[in-house]
PDB file of C-alpha atoms in Angstrom:
ATOM      1  CA  MET A 757     -29.374  -7.516 -21.926  1.00  0.00           C
ATOM      2  CA  SER A 758     -26.879  -5.288 -20.210  1.00  0.00           C
ATOM      3  CA  ASP A 759     -23.082  -5.577 -20.556  1.00  0.00           C
ATOM      4  CA  PHE A 760     -21.683  -5.898 -17.039  1.00  0.00           C
ATOM      5  CA  TYR A 761     -18.372  -4.183 -17.833  1.00  0.00           C
ATOM      6  CA  ALA A 762     -19.985  -1.269 -19.705  1.00  0.00           C
ATOM      7  CA  GLU A 763     -22.460  -0.691 -16.878  1.00  0.00           C
ATOM      8  CA  THR A 764     -19.752  -0.954 -14.235  1.00  0.00           C
ATOM      9  CA  ARG A 765     -17.497   1.457 -16.106  1.00  0.00           C
ATOM     10  CA  ALA A 766     -20.408   3.854 -16.325  1.00  0.00           C
ATOM     11  CA  ILE A 767     -20.777   3.651 -12.518  1.00  0.00           C
ATOM     12  CA  VAL A 768     -17.120   4.530 -12.083  1.00  0.00           C
ATOM     13  CA  GLU A 769     -17.244   7.389 -14.466  1.00  0.00           C
ATOM     14  CA  SER A 770     -20.437   8.805 -12.845  1.00  0.00           C
ATOM     15  CA  LYS A 771     -18.438   9.027  -9.586  1.00  0.00           C
ATOM     16  CA  ALA A 772     -15.234  10.410 -11.047  1.00  0.00           C
ATOM     17  CA  ASN A 773     -15.773  13.933  -9.831  1.00  0.00           C
ATOM     18  CA  THR A 774     -16.326  12.765  -6.217  1.00  0.00           C
ATOM     19  CA  LEU A 775     -13.495  10.217  -6.032  1.00  0.00           C
ATOM     20  CA  SER A 776      -9.852  10.790  -5.297  1.00  0.00           C
ATOM     21  CA  LYS A 777      -7.566   9.876  -8.221  1.00  0.00           C
ATOM     22  CA  TYR A 778      -6.257   6.999  -6.204  1.00  0.00           C
ATOM     23  CA  THR A 779      -9.776   5.498  -5.652  1.00  0.00           C
ATOM     24  CA  TYR A 780     -10.796   6.128  -9.258  1.00  0.00           C
ATOM     25  CA  ASP A 781      -7.668   4.385 -10.532  1.00  0.00           C
ATOM     26  CA  THR A 782      -8.269   1.515  -8.076  1.00  0.00           C
ATOM     27  CA  TYR A 783     -11.766   0.957  -9.324  1.00  0.00           C
ATOM     28  CA  LEU A 784     -10.638   0.842 -12.919  1.00  0.00           C
ATOM     29  CA  SER A 785      -7.764  -1.521 -12.021  1.00  0.00           C
ATOM     30  CA  HIS A 786     -10.215  -3.930 -10.414  1.00  0.00           C
ATOM     31  CA  LEU A 787     -12.547  -3.697 -13.372  1.00  0.00           C
ATOM     32  CA  ARG A 788      -9.611  -4.776 -15.602  1.00  0.00           C
ATOM     33  CA  LYS A 789      -8.859  -7.600 -13.211  1.00  0.00           C
ATOM     34  CA  LEU A 790     -12.433  -8.856 -13.489  1.00  0.00           C
ATOM     35  CA  GLN A 791     -12.136  -8.732 -17.291  1.00  0.00           C
ATOM     36  CA  MET A 792      -8.998 -10.791 -17.067  1.00  0.00           C
ATOM     37  CA  TYR A 793     -11.018 -13.435 -15.214  1.00  0.00           C
ATOM     38  CA  ARG A 794     -14.127 -13.240 -17.531  1.00  0.00           C
ATOM     39  CA  PRO A 795     -13.444 -11.136 -20.637  1.00  0.00           C
ATOM     40  CA  THR A 796     -17.149 -10.804 -21.501  1.00  0.00           C
ATOM     41  CA  ALA A 797     -20.180 -10.889 -19.163  1.00  0.00           C
ATOM     42  CA  GLU A 798     -23.715  -9.719 -19.120  1.00  0.00           C
ATOM     43  CA  CYS A 799     -25.234  -8.422 -15.827  1.00  0.00           C
ATOM     44  CA  ARG A 800     -27.278 -11.642 -15.671  1.00  0.00           C
ATOM     45  CA  ASP A 801     -24.056 -13.723 -15.683  1.00  0.00           C
ATOM     46  CA  ILE A 802     -22.993 -12.326 -12.305  1.00  0.00           C
ATOM     47  CA  THR A 803     -24.066 -15.313 -10.145  1.00  0.00           C
ATOM     48  CA  GLU A 804     -22.758 -17.102  -7.162  1.00  0.00           C
ATOM     49  CA  ALA A 805     -20.712 -19.292  -9.498  1.00  0.00           C
ATOM     50  CA  PHE A 806     -19.188 -16.114 -11.125  1.00  0.00           C
ATOM     51  CA  VAL A 807     -18.115 -14.919  -7.665  1.00  0.00           C
ATOM     52  CA  PHE A 808     -16.624 -18.331  -6.610  1.00  0.00           C
ATOM     53  CA  GLY A 809     -14.868 -18.594  -9.922  1.00  0.00           C
ATOM     54  CA  TYR A 810     -13.314 -15.197  -9.406  1.00  0.00           C
ATOM     55  CA  ILE A 811     -12.005 -16.367  -6.047  1.00  0.00           C
ATOM     56  CA  ASP A 812     -10.484 -19.375  -7.602  1.00  0.00           C
ATOM     57  CA  PHE A 813      -8.927 -17.130 -10.251  1.00  0.00           C
ATOM     58  CA  MET A 814      -7.345 -14.903  -7.613  1.00  0.00           C
ATOM     59  CA  HIS A 815      -6.048 -17.843  -5.648  1.00  0.00           C
ATOM     60  CA  ALA A 816      -4.481 -19.277  -8.830  1.00  0.00           C
ATOM     61  CA  ARG A 817      -2.692 -15.911  -9.324  1.00  0.00           C
ATOM     62  CA  LYS A 818      -1.462 -16.203  -5.704  1.00  0.00           C
ATOM     63  CA  ASN A 819      -3.279 -13.037  -4.538  1.00  0.00           C
ATOM     64  CA  SER A 820      -3.009 -12.479  -0.789  1.00  0.00           C
ATOM     65  CA  ALA A 821      -6.011 -12.822   1.461  1.00  0.00           C
ATOM     66  CA  GLY A 822      -6.050  -9.046   1.904  1.00  0.00           C
ATOM     67  CA  CYS A 823      -5.982  -8.451  -1.789  1.00  0.00           C
ATOM     68  CA  ILE A 824      -8.834 -10.947  -2.394  1.00  0.00           C
ATOM     69  CA  TYR A 825     -10.909  -9.223   0.331  1.00  0.00           C
ATOM     70  CA  ARG A 826     -10.438  -5.807  -1.338  1.00  0.00           C
ATOM     71  CA  SER A 827     -11.336  -7.294  -4.764  1.00  0.00           C
ATOM     72  CA  LEU A 828     -14.508  -8.812  -3.452  1.00  0.00           C
ATOM     73  CA  SER A 829     -15.453  -5.686  -1.589  1.00  0.00           C
ATOM     74  CA  ILE A 830     -15.190  -3.633  -4.777  1.00  0.00           C
ATOM     75  CA  LEU A 831     -17.146  -6.265  -6.665  1.00  0.00           C
ATOM     76  CA  ARG A 832     -19.897  -6.127  -4.041  1.00  0.00           C
ATOM     77  CA  MET A 833     -19.973  -2.337  -4.364  1.00  0.00           C
ATOM     78  CA  PHE A 834     -20.428  -2.679  -8.126  1.00  0.00           C
ATOM     79  CA  ILE A 835     -23.196  -5.204  -7.703  1.00  0.00           C
ATOM     80  CA  ARG A 836     -25.157  -3.149  -5.221  1.00  0.00           C
ATOM     81  CA  GLU A 837     -24.927  -0.083  -7.443  1.00  0.00           C
ATOM     82  CA  LEU A 838     -26.232  -2.123 -10.409  1.00  0.00           C
ATOM     83  CA  LEU A 839     -29.089  -3.419  -8.222  1.00  0.00           C
ATOM     84  CA  ARG A 840     -29.931   0.219  -7.283  1.00  0.00           C
ATOM     85  CA  ARG A 841     -29.971   1.113 -10.961  1.00  0.00           C
ATOM     86  CA  ARG A 842     -32.145  -1.942 -11.721  1.00  0.00           C
ATOM     87  CA  LYS A 843     -29.554  -3.391 -14.060  1.00  0.00           C
ATOM     88  CA  MET A 844     -29.552  -6.611 -11.879  1.00  0.00           C
ATOM     89  CA  ARG A 845     -32.395  -8.345 -10.197  1.00  0.00           C
ATOM     90  CA  ARG A 846     -30.737 -10.249  -7.405  1.00  0.00           C
ATOM     91  CA  ASP A 847     -27.595  -9.997  -5.319  1.00  0.00           C
ATOM     92  CA  PRO A 848     -25.320 -12.990  -5.715  1.00  0.00           C
ATOM     93  CA  MET A 849     -23.270 -11.821  -2.744  1.00  0.00           C
ATOM     94  CA  ARG A 850     -26.122 -11.148  -0.345  1.00  0.00           C
ATOM     95  CA  ASP A 851     -25.269 -14.070   1.904  1.00  0.00           C
ATOM     96  CA  PHE A 852     -21.632 -14.094   1.005  1.00  0.00           C
ATOM     97  CA  PRO A 853     -19.395 -14.494   4.097  1.00  0.00           C
ATOM     98  CA  LEU A 854     -17.050 -11.634   3.331  1.00  0.00           C
ATOM     99  CA  LYS A 855     -14.764 -10.984   6.349  1.00  0.00           C
ATOM    100  CA  LYS A 856     -12.104  -8.427   6.514  1.00  0.00           C
ATOM    101  CA  VAL A 857      -8.609  -9.968   6.792  1.00  0.00           C
ATOM    102  CA  ARG A 858      -6.125  -8.411   9.100  1.00  0.00           C
ATOM    103  CA  ASN A 859      -2.810  -8.794   7.362  1.00  0.00           C
ATOM    104  CA  ARG A 860       0.376  -9.392   9.309  1.00  0.00           C
ATOM    105  CA  ARG A 861       2.289  -6.125   9.068  1.00  0.00           C
ATOM    106  CA  GLU A 862       5.789  -6.455   7.738  1.00  0.00           C
ATOM    107  CA  PHE A 863       8.599  -4.054   8.521  1.00  0.00           C
ATOM    108  CA  LEU A 864      12.351  -3.753   8.794  1.00  0.00           C
ATOM    109  CA  GLU A 865      14.063  -3.638  12.185  1.00  0.00           C
ATOM    110  CA  ILE A 866      16.175  -0.493  12.647  1.00  0.00           C
ATOM    111  CA  ASP A 867      19.471  -2.520  12.288  1.00  0.00           C
ATOM    112  CA  GLU A 868      18.105  -4.031   9.027  1.00  0.00           C
ATOM    113  CA  LEU A 869      17.298  -0.527   7.730  1.00  0.00           C
ATOM    114  CA  GLU A 870      20.726   0.715   8.625  1.00  0.00           C
ATOM    115  CA  LYS A 871      22.384  -2.234   6.824  1.00  0.00           C
ATOM    116  CA  LEU A 872      20.257  -1.644   3.690  1.00  0.00           C
ATOM    117  CA  TYR A 873      20.954   2.104   3.693  1.00  0.00           C
ATOM    118  CA  SER A 874      24.670   1.483   4.129  1.00  0.00           C
ATOM    119  CA  GLY A 875      24.670  -1.040   1.317  1.00  0.00           C
ATOM    120  CA  PHE A 876      23.043   1.428  -0.944  1.00  0.00           C
ATOM    121  CA  ARG A 877      25.462   4.219  -0.156  1.00  0.00           C
ATOM    122  CA  GLU A 878      28.601   2.070  -0.416  1.00  0.00           C
ATOM    123  CA  ARG A 879      27.718  -0.377  -3.249  1.00  0.00           C
ATOM    124  CA  SER A 880      25.115   1.323  -5.441  1.00  0.00           C
ATOM    125  CA  GLU A 881      27.535   1.002  -8.357  1.00  0.00           C
ATOM    126  CA  GLN A 882      26.761  -2.698  -8.429  1.00  0.00           C
ATOM    127  CA  LEU A 883      23.107  -1.872  -9.359  1.00  0.00           C
ATOM    128  CA  ASN A 884      21.689  -0.977 -12.705  1.00  0.00           C
ATOM    129  CA  PHE A 885      19.675   2.253 -12.982  1.00  0.00           C
ATOM    130  CA  SER A 886      16.260   0.657 -12.430  1.00  0.00           C
ATOM    131  CA  GLU A 887      17.449  -1.291  -9.419  1.00  0.00           C
ATOM    132  CA  ARG A 888      19.218   1.732  -7.908  1.00  0.00           C
ATOM    133  CA  GLU A 889      16.254   4.046  -8.320  1.00  0.00           C
ATOM    134  CA  ALA A 890      13.869   1.529  -6.827  1.00  0.00           C
ATOM    135  CA  LEU A 891      15.972   1.048  -3.751  1.00  0.00           C
ATOM    136  CA  ARG A 892      16.542   4.835  -3.479  1.00  0.00           C
ATOM    137  CA  ALA A 893      12.761   5.474  -3.438  1.00  0.00           C
ATOM    138  CA  PHE A 894      12.138   2.542  -1.027  1.00  0.00           C
ATOM    139  CA  LEU A 895      14.664   3.948   1.443  1.00  0.00           C
ATOM    140  CA  PHE A 896      13.280   7.454   1.098  1.00  0.00           C
ATOM    141  CA  SER A 897       9.836   6.065   2.029  1.00  0.00           C
ATOM    142  CA  CYS A 898      11.359   4.289   5.020  1.00  0.00           C
ATOM    143  CA  PHE A 899      12.626   7.653   6.292  1.00  0.00           C
ATOM    144  CA  THR A 900       9.456   9.670   5.441  1.00  0.00           C
ATOM    145  CA  GLY A 901       6.511   7.308   5.537  1.00  0.00           C
ATOM    146  CA  LEU A 902       5.322   8.360   2.046  1.00  0.00           C
ATOM    147  CA  ARG A 903       2.878   6.053   0.306  1.00  0.00           C
ATOM    148  CA  PHE A 904       3.932   4.544  -3.019  1.00  0.00           C
ATOM    149  CA  SER A 905       1.469   6.760  -4.890  1.00  0.00           C
ATOM    150  CA  ASP A 906       2.959   9.857  -3.229  1.00  0.00           C
ATOM    151  CA  LEU A 907       6.529   8.771  -4.057  1.00  0.00           C
ATOM    152  CA  ARG A 908       5.528   8.615  -7.739  1.00  0.00           C
ATOM    153  CA  ALA A 909       4.004  12.082  -7.620  1.00  0.00           C
ATOM    154  CA  LEU A 910       6.772  13.764  -5.593  1.00  0.00           C
ATOM    155  CA  THR A 911       8.595  16.647  -7.251  1.00  0.00           C
ATOM    156  CA  PRO A 912      11.269  19.027  -6.000  1.00  0.00           C
ATOM    157  CA  HIS A 913       8.586  21.676  -5.814  1.00  0.00           C
ATOM    158  CA  ASP A 914       7.005  19.733  -2.928  1.00  0.00           C
ATOM    159  CA  ILE A 915      10.149  20.018  -0.857  1.00  0.00           C
ATOM    160  CA  HIS A 916      10.917  23.360   0.883  1.00  0.00           C
ATOM    161  CA  ASN A 917      13.800  23.823   3.394  1.00  0.00           C
ATOM    162  CA  GLY A 918      14.066  20.127   4.007  1.00  0.00           C
ATOM    163  CA  LYS A 919      10.312  19.659   4.564  1.00  0.00           C
ATOM    164  CA  ILE A 920       7.756  17.865   2.423  1.00  0.00           C
ATOM    165  CA  ARG A 921       4.355  19.615   2.083  1.00  0.00           C
ATOM    166  CA  ILE A 922       1.858  17.716  -0.065  1.00  0.00           C
ATOM    167  CA  PHE A 923      -1.717  16.654  -0.441  1.00  0.00           C
ATOM    168  CA  THR A 924      -1.764  12.860  -0.504  1.00  0.00           C
ATOM    169  CA  GLN A 925      -2.816  11.037  -3.695  1.00  0.00           C
ATOM    170  CA  LYS A 926      -5.026   8.565  -1.783  1.00  0.00           C
ATOM    171  CA  THR A 927      -7.117  10.747   0.504  1.00  0.00           C
ATOM    172  CA  GLY A 928      -6.187  14.323  -0.309  1.00  0.00           C
ATOM    173  CA  ALA A 929      -4.995  14.883   3.265  1.00  0.00           C
ATOM    174  CA  GLN A 930      -2.395  17.595   3.692  1.00  0.00           C
ATOM    175  CA  VAL A 931       0.785  16.289   5.276  1.00  0.00           C
ATOM    176  CA  TYR A 932       3.890  18.049   6.569  1.00  0.00           C
ATOM    177  CA  ILE A 933       7.045  15.816   6.895  1.00  0.00           C
ATOM    178  CA  PRO A 934      10.474  17.035   8.084  1.00  0.00           C
ATOM    179  CA  ILE A 935      12.946  15.016   6.074  1.00  0.00           C
ATOM    180  CA  PRO A 936      15.840  13.300   8.022  1.00  0.00           C
ATOM    181  CA  ALA A 937      19.323  14.020   6.764  1.00  0.00           C
ATOM    182  CA  GLN A 938      19.734  10.479   5.475  1.00  0.00           C
ATOM    183  CA  ALA A 939      16.719  10.831   3.251  1.00  0.00           C
ATOM    184  CA  LEU A 940      17.842  14.245   1.987  1.00  0.00           C
ATOM    185  CA  ALA A 941      21.118  12.609   0.972  1.00  0.00           C
ATOM    186  CA  LEU A 942      19.175  10.161  -1.184  1.00  0.00           C
ATOM    187  CA  LEU A 943      17.797  13.055  -3.290  1.00  0.00           C
ATOM    188  CA  GLU A 944      21.165  14.408  -4.227  1.00  0.00           C
ATOM    189  CA  GLY A 945      21.512  14.554  -8.081  1.00  0.00           C
ATOM    190  CA  THR A 946      18.082  13.084  -8.792  1.00  0.00           C
ATOM    191  CA  GLY A 947      17.008  16.075 -10.959  1.00  0.00           C
ATOM    192  CA  GLU A 948      13.500  17.407 -11.613  1.00  0.00           C
ATOM    193  CA  THR A 949      11.594  14.233 -10.869  1.00  0.00           C
ATOM    194  CA  ALA A 950      13.030  13.895  -7.326  1.00  0.00           C
ATOM    195  CA  LEU A 951      12.549  10.116  -7.485  1.00  0.00           C
ATOM    196  CA  HIS A 952      12.243   7.824 -10.453  1.00  0.00           C
ATOM    197  CA  VAL A 953       9.336   5.546  -9.558  1.00  0.00           C
ATOM    198  CA  VAL A 954       7.756   3.123 -12.061  1.00  0.00           C
ATOM    199  CA  ASP A 955       4.587   1.002 -11.684  1.00  0.00           C
ATOM    200  CA  ASN A 956       4.219  -1.068  -8.520  1.00  0.00           C
ATOM    201  CA  SER A 957       4.883  -4.460 -10.040  1.00  0.00           C
ATOM    202  CA  THR A 958       8.070  -3.394 -11.846  1.00  0.00           C
ATOM    203  CA  PHE A 959       9.169  -1.386  -8.814  1.00  0.00           C
ATOM    204  CA  ASN A 960       8.959  -4.416  -6.536  1.00  0.00           C
ATOM    205  CA  LYS A 961      10.842  -6.577  -9.086  1.00  0.00           C
ATOM    206  CA  ASN A 962      13.646  -4.079  -9.304  1.00  0.00           C
ATOM    207  CA  LEU A 963      13.694  -3.644  -5.496  1.00  0.00           C
ATOM    208  CA  ARG A 964      14.126  -7.342  -4.915  1.00  0.00           C
ATOM    209  CA  ALA A 965      16.903  -7.555  -7.501  1.00  0.00           C
ATOM    210  CA  ALA A 966      18.728  -4.669  -5.859  1.00  0.00           C
ATOM    211  CA  ALA A 967      18.435  -6.258  -2.387  1.00  0.00           C
ATOM    212  CA  LYS A 968      19.746  -9.549  -3.665  1.00  0.00           C
ATOM    213  CA  LYS A 969      22.805  -7.889  -5.249  1.00  0.00           C
ATOM    214  CA  LEU A 970      23.497  -6.208  -1.873  1.00  0.00           C
ATOM    215  CA  ASP A 971      23.243  -9.555  -0.057  1.00  0.00           C
ATOM    216  CA  PHE A 972      20.041  -8.367   1.725  1.00  0.00           C
ATOM    217  CA  HIS A 973      17.809 -11.353   1.966  1.00  0.00           C
ATOM    218  CA  SER A 974      14.565 -10.067   3.449  1.00  0.00           C
ATOM    219  CA  HIS A 975      11.592 -10.207   1.042  1.00  0.00           C
ATOM    220  CA  LEU A 976      10.980  -6.543   0.109  1.00  0.00           C
ATOM    221  CA  HIS A 977       7.986  -4.765  -1.424  1.00  0.00           C
ATOM    222  CA  ALA A 978       6.951  -1.127  -1.641  1.00  0.00           C
ATOM    223  CA  HIS A 979       4.578  -0.996   1.305  1.00  0.00           C
ATOM    224  CA  ILE A 980       7.086  -2.460   3.799  1.00  0.00           C
ATOM    225  CA  ALA A 981       8.752   1.030   3.717  1.00  0.00           C
ATOM    226  CA  ARG A 982       5.762   2.806   5.211  1.00  0.00           C
ATOM    227  CA  HIS A 983       5.384   0.128   7.866  1.00  0.00           C
ATOM    228  CA  THR A 984       9.038   0.449   8.692  1.00  0.00           C
ATOM    229  CA  PHE A 985       8.763   4.227   9.094  1.00  0.00           C
ATOM    230  CA  ALA A 986       5.822   3.910  11.534  1.00  0.00           C
ATOM    231  CA  THR A 987       7.519   1.173  13.542  1.00  0.00           C
ATOM    232  CA  SER A 988      10.811   3.001  13.715  1.00  0.00           C
ATOM    233  CA  CYS A 989       9.025   6.044  14.971  1.00  0.00           C
ATOM    234  CA  VAL A 990       7.496   4.013  17.728  1.00  0.00           C
ATOM    235  CA  SER A 991      10.907   2.530  18.523  1.00  0.00           C
ATOM    236  CA  PHE A 992      12.309   6.109  18.891  1.00  0.00           C
ATOM    237  CA  GLY A 993       9.511   7.155  21.152  1.00  0.00           C
ATOM    238  CA  VAL A 994       7.688   9.495  18.758  1.00  0.00           C
ATOM    239  CA  PRO A 995       4.152  10.082  20.119  1.00  0.00           C
ATOM    240  CA  ILE A 996       1.492   8.144  18.134  1.00  0.00           C
ATOM    241  CA  GLU A 997      -0.369  11.336  17.512  1.00  0.00           C
ATOM    242  CA  VAL A 998       2.654  12.740  15.645  1.00  0.00           C
ATOM    243  CA  ILE A 999       3.116   9.564  13.690  1.00  0.00           C
ATOM    244  CA  SER A1000      -0.539   9.660  12.671  1.00  0.00           C
ATOM    245  CA  LYS A1001      -0.237  13.292  11.509  1.00  0.00           C
ATOM    246  CA  VAL A1002       2.869  12.607   9.450  1.00  0.00           C
ATOM    247  CA  LEU A1003       1.273   9.507   7.817  1.00  0.00           C
ATOM    248  CA  GLY A1004      -1.846  11.493   6.977  1.00  0.00           C
ATOM    249  CA  HIS A1005      -4.228   9.327   8.860  1.00  0.00           C
ATOM    250  CA  ALA A1006      -7.698  10.719   9.723  1.00  0.00           C
ATOM    251  CA  ASN A1007      -8.161   8.077  12.399  1.00  0.00           C
ATOM    252  CA  ILE A1008      -5.451   7.307  14.928  1.00  0.00           C
ATOM    253  CA  GLN A1009      -6.751   3.685  15.030  1.00  0.00           C
ATOM    254  CA  THR A1010      -5.367   3.250  11.537  1.00  0.00           C
ATOM    255  CA  THR A1011      -1.961   4.315  12.825  1.00  0.00           C
ATOM    256  CA  LEU A1012      -2.064   1.800  15.650  1.00  0.00           C
ATOM    257  CA  ILE A1013      -2.452  -0.960  13.055  1.00  0.00           C
ATOM    258  CA  TYR A1014       0.665   0.177  11.248  1.00  0.00           C
ATOM    259  CA  ALA A1015       2.806   0.915  14.304  1.00  0.00           C
ATOM    260  CA  ASN A1016       4.002  -2.575  15.296  1.00  0.00           C
ATOM    261  CA  TYR A1017       6.207  -2.997  18.278  1.00  0.00           C
ATOM    262  CA  SER A1018       9.367  -4.846  17.455  1.00  0.00           C
ATOM    263  CA  ASN A1019      10.578  -7.529  19.840  1.00  0.00           C
ATOM    264  CA  LYS A1020      13.521  -5.246  20.756  1.00  0.00           C
ATOM    265  CA  VAL A1021      11.186  -2.469  21.874  1.00  0.00           C
ATOM    266  CA  ILE A1022       9.080  -4.876  23.855  1.00  0.00           C
ATOM    267  CA  ASP A1023      12.232  -6.170  25.597  1.00  0.00           C
ATOM    268  CA  ARG A1024      13.351  -2.697  26.345  1.00  0.00           C
ATOM    269  CA  GLU A1025      10.053  -1.426  27.655  1.00  0.00           C
ATOM    270  CA  MET A1026       9.415  -4.530  29.765  1.00  0.00           C
ATOM    271  CA  GLU A1027      12.698  -3.899  31.581  1.00  0.00           C
ATOM    272  CA  LYS A1028      10.812  -1.003  33.218  1.00  0.00           C
ATOM    273  CA  PHE A1029       8.485  -3.544  34.932  1.00  0.00           C
ATOM    274  CA  LYS A1030      10.298  -3.924  38.268  1.00  0.00           C
ATOM    275  CA  ILE A1031       8.744  -4.683  41.653  1.00  0.00           C
ATOM    276  CA  ASN A1032      10.850  -4.152  44.732  1.00  0.00           C
ATOM    277  CA  VAL A1033      10.369  -7.643  46.185  1.00  0.00           C
ATOM    278  CA  PRO A1034      12.739 -10.649  46.048  1.00  0.00           C
ATOM    279  CA  ALA A1035      12.208 -13.075  43.168  1.00  0.00           C
ATOM    280  CA  GLY A1036      11.506 -16.669  43.994  1.00  0.00           C
TER     281      GLY A1036
END
């Protein structure tokens, strides 16, 4: 008999030298999630019933459709590698209808971003340290497009003459980001760590608490900031190629998913559609 979790961890460790730190940590995180669902399991226990039970477990935890898709994709990768290593005899997900979910992208309109930024600058004394630092980091991401993992890793040494130059945590891509004056102001007095960013779950909890105290009622979470940056750039007419470069995307199609057009931009642009004939 083969222990499913021991074998799966061995797979992850065998790939450690070829994976980015972000991907490596993601695989281990999903392995821990599987163990929360079923603390012990042999490879022979990974059946269709196991998979459907895992889905029910994620629904009970109110995981989003996109989160469930990613979790199942990683489970499928684990299973296929175990099959290749002859640790499993059959694939319980062979006929599984796994379809990618295209999430609705959330972002702040420019006037909402202005309101939140002004609230932080004028009323930050109403927030405790954790709330203040979460909102500071969130706003910094809104102005720079940094991923959450890159916010956590950012140090003053990554900033030169008002520009960020880093290799991203997720893909290792090199990015160059000119920092707007509003974002530079957020870094004043932050010390050696640049930004104080905790784990994602705690960060989001502190962020929402800060927004509530500032009478900002939109539901906020860390990734909205990156979407807001991309959408704001589109609103200001920044070429999509430049946005893609700043975000560190290898494929411009990825940028097009992030770069939503707000209703205000659509209204403004459609005003250009004018034909010189009488209406009616």
